[in-house]
Amino acid sequence: MNIRTLATTPFLDQKPGTSGLRKSVKVFQQPRYLENFVQSIFDTLDGREGQTLVLGGDGRYYNREAIQTILKMAAANGFGRVLVGRSGILSTPAASCIIRHYRAFGGIILSASHNPGGREGDFGIKYNTSNGGPAPEKVTEAIYARSKVIDAYHILEAPNVDLERLGKLEIGNLTVEVIDPVESYAKLMESLFDFERIHQLLTSGQFRMCFDSMHAVTGPYAHAILEQRLGAPSGTVINGKPLEDFGGGHPDPNLVYAHDLVERLYGTSAPDFGAASDGDGDRNMILGRKFFVTPSDSLAVLTANAHLVPGYRQGLAGVARSMPTSSAADRVAAQAGIECYETPTGWKFFGNLLDAGKVTLCGEESFGTGSNHVREKDGLWAVLFWLNILAVRQESVEQIVHSHWQKYGRNFYSRHDYEGVDADRAKELMEHLRANAPELKGQQLRHYQVKYCDDFSYTDPVDHSTSQHQGIRIGFTDGSRIVFRLSGTGTQGATLRVYLESYEPDPTKHNLDTQQALSTLIVIAEEVAQIRKFTEREAPTVIT
Ligand code: G16
């Protein structure tokens, strides 16, 4: 066995963002770049000797190469076993499920999520802990600190592993087990949802659905679960073959990028239900016929209807949403008499609440919904949850959402993204807002009165750790809000996100166009933050 210890020098840009380290493929392809980061992860993991690690990714360009390197480094760093998905594939929620199922020490997930892939695209890597969830900040900070001083990495000299063949093999003292990426995950889904009822719905001839895998990781999962197991006709899953460059597309399930799906759901003879998932399978978009469900509303509807789903029939402990997510779920939680937690953006902040049994469902405006079944958001899980509700209620998606609004009121909601803006100017915009925030309290802006204005800071109710500077919030006396923050997942320049929310209890006004309903708040956002001046953009790049 030939373990080599090779000298290296640090890269100073290996700070994990909202969800792991994301950079362009070209950055990752620099000699020692991947090795440094992986060694930094391993160096922070006390007690890793002989332990089990889970490894897989979303299949994007550089996935296979990175997996071979990581396997050899795991062997040289004393791990006992690595469970790796066949072809190097594991969706993010499936990786979380497998870490938990096999009680692994942790896992490495290779993905840049919804960012484009291919040679010119992005790559990413993140570490998940033994609860199956993204490493909390104290772990990512330790990894970053290590990456700044690292001087050597360890790697086994060995031939590449055949990732296509299921089964076990040894490299050095490490057992590599190539596993089916779908099996454990599909079983978990079957334990949560009423598959019999969903099967009846999908084979009734009265209901049609379309699932867009966007040539990303959920293809194999959706084919196996929706078509083979639940009986949806073949062709239900579109763009189901995972490709290294996602077919040249942008695997982000929203109205702009999931255009194949949107065309079908808004076209003639549209199916009843449409859904899409992203690069690594943790995001979801839900559509009815000519009808879009905002992720914030989706969380609220799932919360209100959880009693219809076998896995959640016993009741919800609580619900959590990220701060910029609309407060639609809060209203459901209040009526149900359960707690609703508001966390910073980033799925890692839900981990402690889930582990402590304080919440059952979580969701984010960024097309992420999930529950305590794993410790990641889960795209296909959300689709099955919706299918279960549709199968029981026998109403359309639109009817279900409209009756939800009737009962709880409607939170009009939209996010305006300004992508690829100059990073320094974006920071100046935030600093300018931060400096002016205290003065806004009590002011009348158009017909809205400012109730509070702050820079969101969060104290975790379980471990009492605090996270500051999580976004500037302007809250108005009628419950409306504007939130400004910089994205932590982009790889070029900065992305300014402006989140707009307005509450409307009056059902006669629920059919208004969203941008129209938010038009005054959009004007106020511009006035307060001087977005055009700082970003040098006339309009947002993407509106969701
Ligand atoms: C990640 C995080 C999410 C977050 C999203 C957007 O999702 O896991 O919690 O909401 O990024 O973050 P930002 O607004 O900082 O870009 P994913 O699907 O990209 O892993």
Short mmCIF file of N, CA, C and O in Angstrom, two decimals, residues 24-35 59-69 110 118-119 122-124 244:
data_model
loop_
_atom_site.label_atom_id
_atom_site.label_comp_id
_atom_site.label_asym_id
_atom_site.label_seq_id
_atom_site.Cartn_x
_atom_site.Cartn_y
_atom_site.Cartn_z
N SER A 24 -16.17 27.82 -10.01
CA SER A 24 -16.23 27.31 -11.37
C SER A 24 -15.38 26.04 -11.46
O SER A 24 -14.46 25.82 -10.67
N VAL A 25 -15.73 25.20 -12.44
CA VAL A 25 -14.97 23.97 -12.67
C VAL A 25 -13.49 24.30 -12.83
O VAL A 25 -12.62 23.62 -12.29
N LYS A 26 -13.22 25.39 -13.53
CA LYS A 26 -11.81 25.75 -13.80
C LYS A 26 -11.05 26.00 -12.51
O LYS A 26 -9.88 25.65 -12.39
N VAL A 27 -11.69 26.60 -11.54
CA VAL A 27 -11.03 26.82 -10.24
C VAL A 27 -10.73 25.47 -9.59
O VAL A 27 -9.63 25.21 -9.11
N PHE A 28 -11.73 24.58 -9.62
CA PHE A 28 -11.54 23.26 -8.99
C PHE A 28 -10.47 22.44 -9.71
O PHE A 28 -9.87 21.55 -9.11
N GLN A 29 -10.29 22.70 -11.01
CA GLN A 29 -9.32 21.89 -11.76
C GLN A 29 -7.87 22.33 -11.54
O GLN A 29 -6.96 21.67 -12.03
N GLN A 30 -7.67 23.41 -10.82
CA GLN A 30 -6.29 23.80 -10.53
C GLN A 30 -5.63 22.68 -9.72
O GLN A 30 -6.27 22.11 -8.84
N PRO A 31 -4.37 22.39 -9.99
CA PRO A 31 -3.70 21.34 -9.22
C PRO A 31 -3.82 21.62 -7.73
O PRO A 31 -3.64 22.76 -7.29
N ARG A 32 -4.17 20.59 -6.95
CA ARG A 32 -4.23 20.59 -5.49
C ARG A 32 -5.46 21.30 -4.91
O ARG A 32 -5.64 21.29 -3.71
N TYR A 33 -6.28 21.94 -5.76
CA TYR A 33 -7.39 22.73 -5.21
C TYR A 33 -8.40 21.82 -4.48
O TYR A 33 -8.76 22.05 -3.32
N LEU A 34 -8.86 20.78 -5.19
CA LEU A 34 -9.80 19.83 -4.59
C LEU A 34 -9.14 19.12 -3.41
O LEU A 34 -9.73 18.98 -2.33
N GLU A 35 -7.91 18.67 -3.62
CA GLU A 35 -7.19 17.92 -2.58
C GLU A 35 -7.07 18.75 -1.30
O GLU A 35 -7.28 18.24 -0.20
N GLY A 59 -23.65 14.31 -10.63
CA GLY A 59 -23.30 13.81 -11.97
C GLY A 59 -22.76 14.87 -12.90
O GLY A 59 -22.50 14.61 -14.07
N ARG A 60 -22.56 16.06 -12.39
CA ARG A 60 -22.07 17.13 -13.27
C ARG A 60 -20.61 16.89 -13.64
O ARG A 60 -19.91 16.07 -13.02
N TYR A 61 -20.16 17.62 -14.64
CA TYR A 61 -18.80 17.54 -15.12
C TYR A 61 -17.82 17.66 -13.95
O TYR A 61 -17.97 18.54 -13.11
N TYR A 62 -16.83 16.77 -13.92
CA TYR A 62 -15.79 16.71 -12.89
C TYR A 62 -16.19 15.85 -11.69
O TYR A 62 -15.39 15.59 -10.81
N ASN A 63 -17.45 15.37 -11.69
CA ASN A 63 -17.93 14.54 -10.58
C ASN A 63 -17.11 13.25 -10.47
O ASN A 63 -16.61 12.91 -9.40
N ARG A 64 -16.98 12.55 -11.61
CA ARG A 64 -16.30 11.25 -11.57
C ARG A 64 -14.84 11.39 -11.16
O ARG A 64 -14.32 10.60 -10.37
N GLU A 65 -14.20 12.40 -11.72
CA GLU A 65 -12.79 12.60 -11.43
C GLU A 65 -12.58 12.90 -9.93
O GLU A 65 -11.71 12.34 -9.28
N ALA A 66 -13.44 13.79 -9.44
CA ALA A 66 -13.33 14.17 -8.02
C ALA A 66 -13.57 12.96 -7.13
O ALA A 66 -12.89 12.79 -6.11
N ILE A 67 -14.51 12.11 -7.51
CA ILE A 67 -14.82 10.93 -6.68
C ILE A 67 -13.61 10.01 -6.59
O ILE A 67 -13.26 9.52 -5.50
N GLN A 68 -12.93 9.81 -7.70
CA GLN A 68 -11.74 8.93 -7.67
C GLN A 68 -10.69 9.52 -6.71
O GLN A 68 -10.10 8.80 -5.91
N THR A 69 -10.47 10.82 -6.79
CA THR A 69 -9.48 11.46 -5.90
C THR A 69 -9.90 11.32 -4.45
O THR A 69 -9.09 10.98 -3.57
N LEU A 110 -21.00 16.11 -3.87
CA LEU A 110 -20.39 16.93 -4.92
C LEU A 110 -21.49 17.55 -5.77
O LEU A 110 -22.19 16.85 -6.50
N GLY A 118 -21.02 21.52 -16.63
CA GLY A 118 -20.18 21.44 -17.84
C GLY A 118 -18.83 22.06 -17.60
O GLY A 118 -18.58 22.64 -16.54
N ARG A 119 -17.95 21.95 -18.61
CA ARG A 119 -16.59 22.47 -18.47
C ARG A 119 -16.56 23.94 -18.07
O ARG A 119 -15.71 24.39 -17.33
N ASP A 122 -20.14 25.30 -13.09
CA ASP A 122 -19.68 25.31 -11.70
C ASP A 122 -19.58 23.90 -11.14
O ASP A 122 -20.20 22.96 -11.63
N PHE A 123 -18.81 23.80 -10.07
CA PHE A 123 -18.67 22.56 -9.33
C PHE A 123 -18.77 22.92 -7.85
O PHE A 123 -18.61 24.10 -7.48
N GLY A 124 -19.02 21.94 -7.02
CA GLY A 124 -19.11 22.26 -5.60
C GLY A 124 -18.89 21.03 -4.74
O GLY A 124 -18.97 19.89 -5.22
N GLU A 244 -23.72 15.55 -17.99
CA GLU A 244 -22.67 16.28 -17.26
C GLU A 244 -22.83 17.80 -17.34
O GLU A 244 -22.36 18.52 -16.49
#
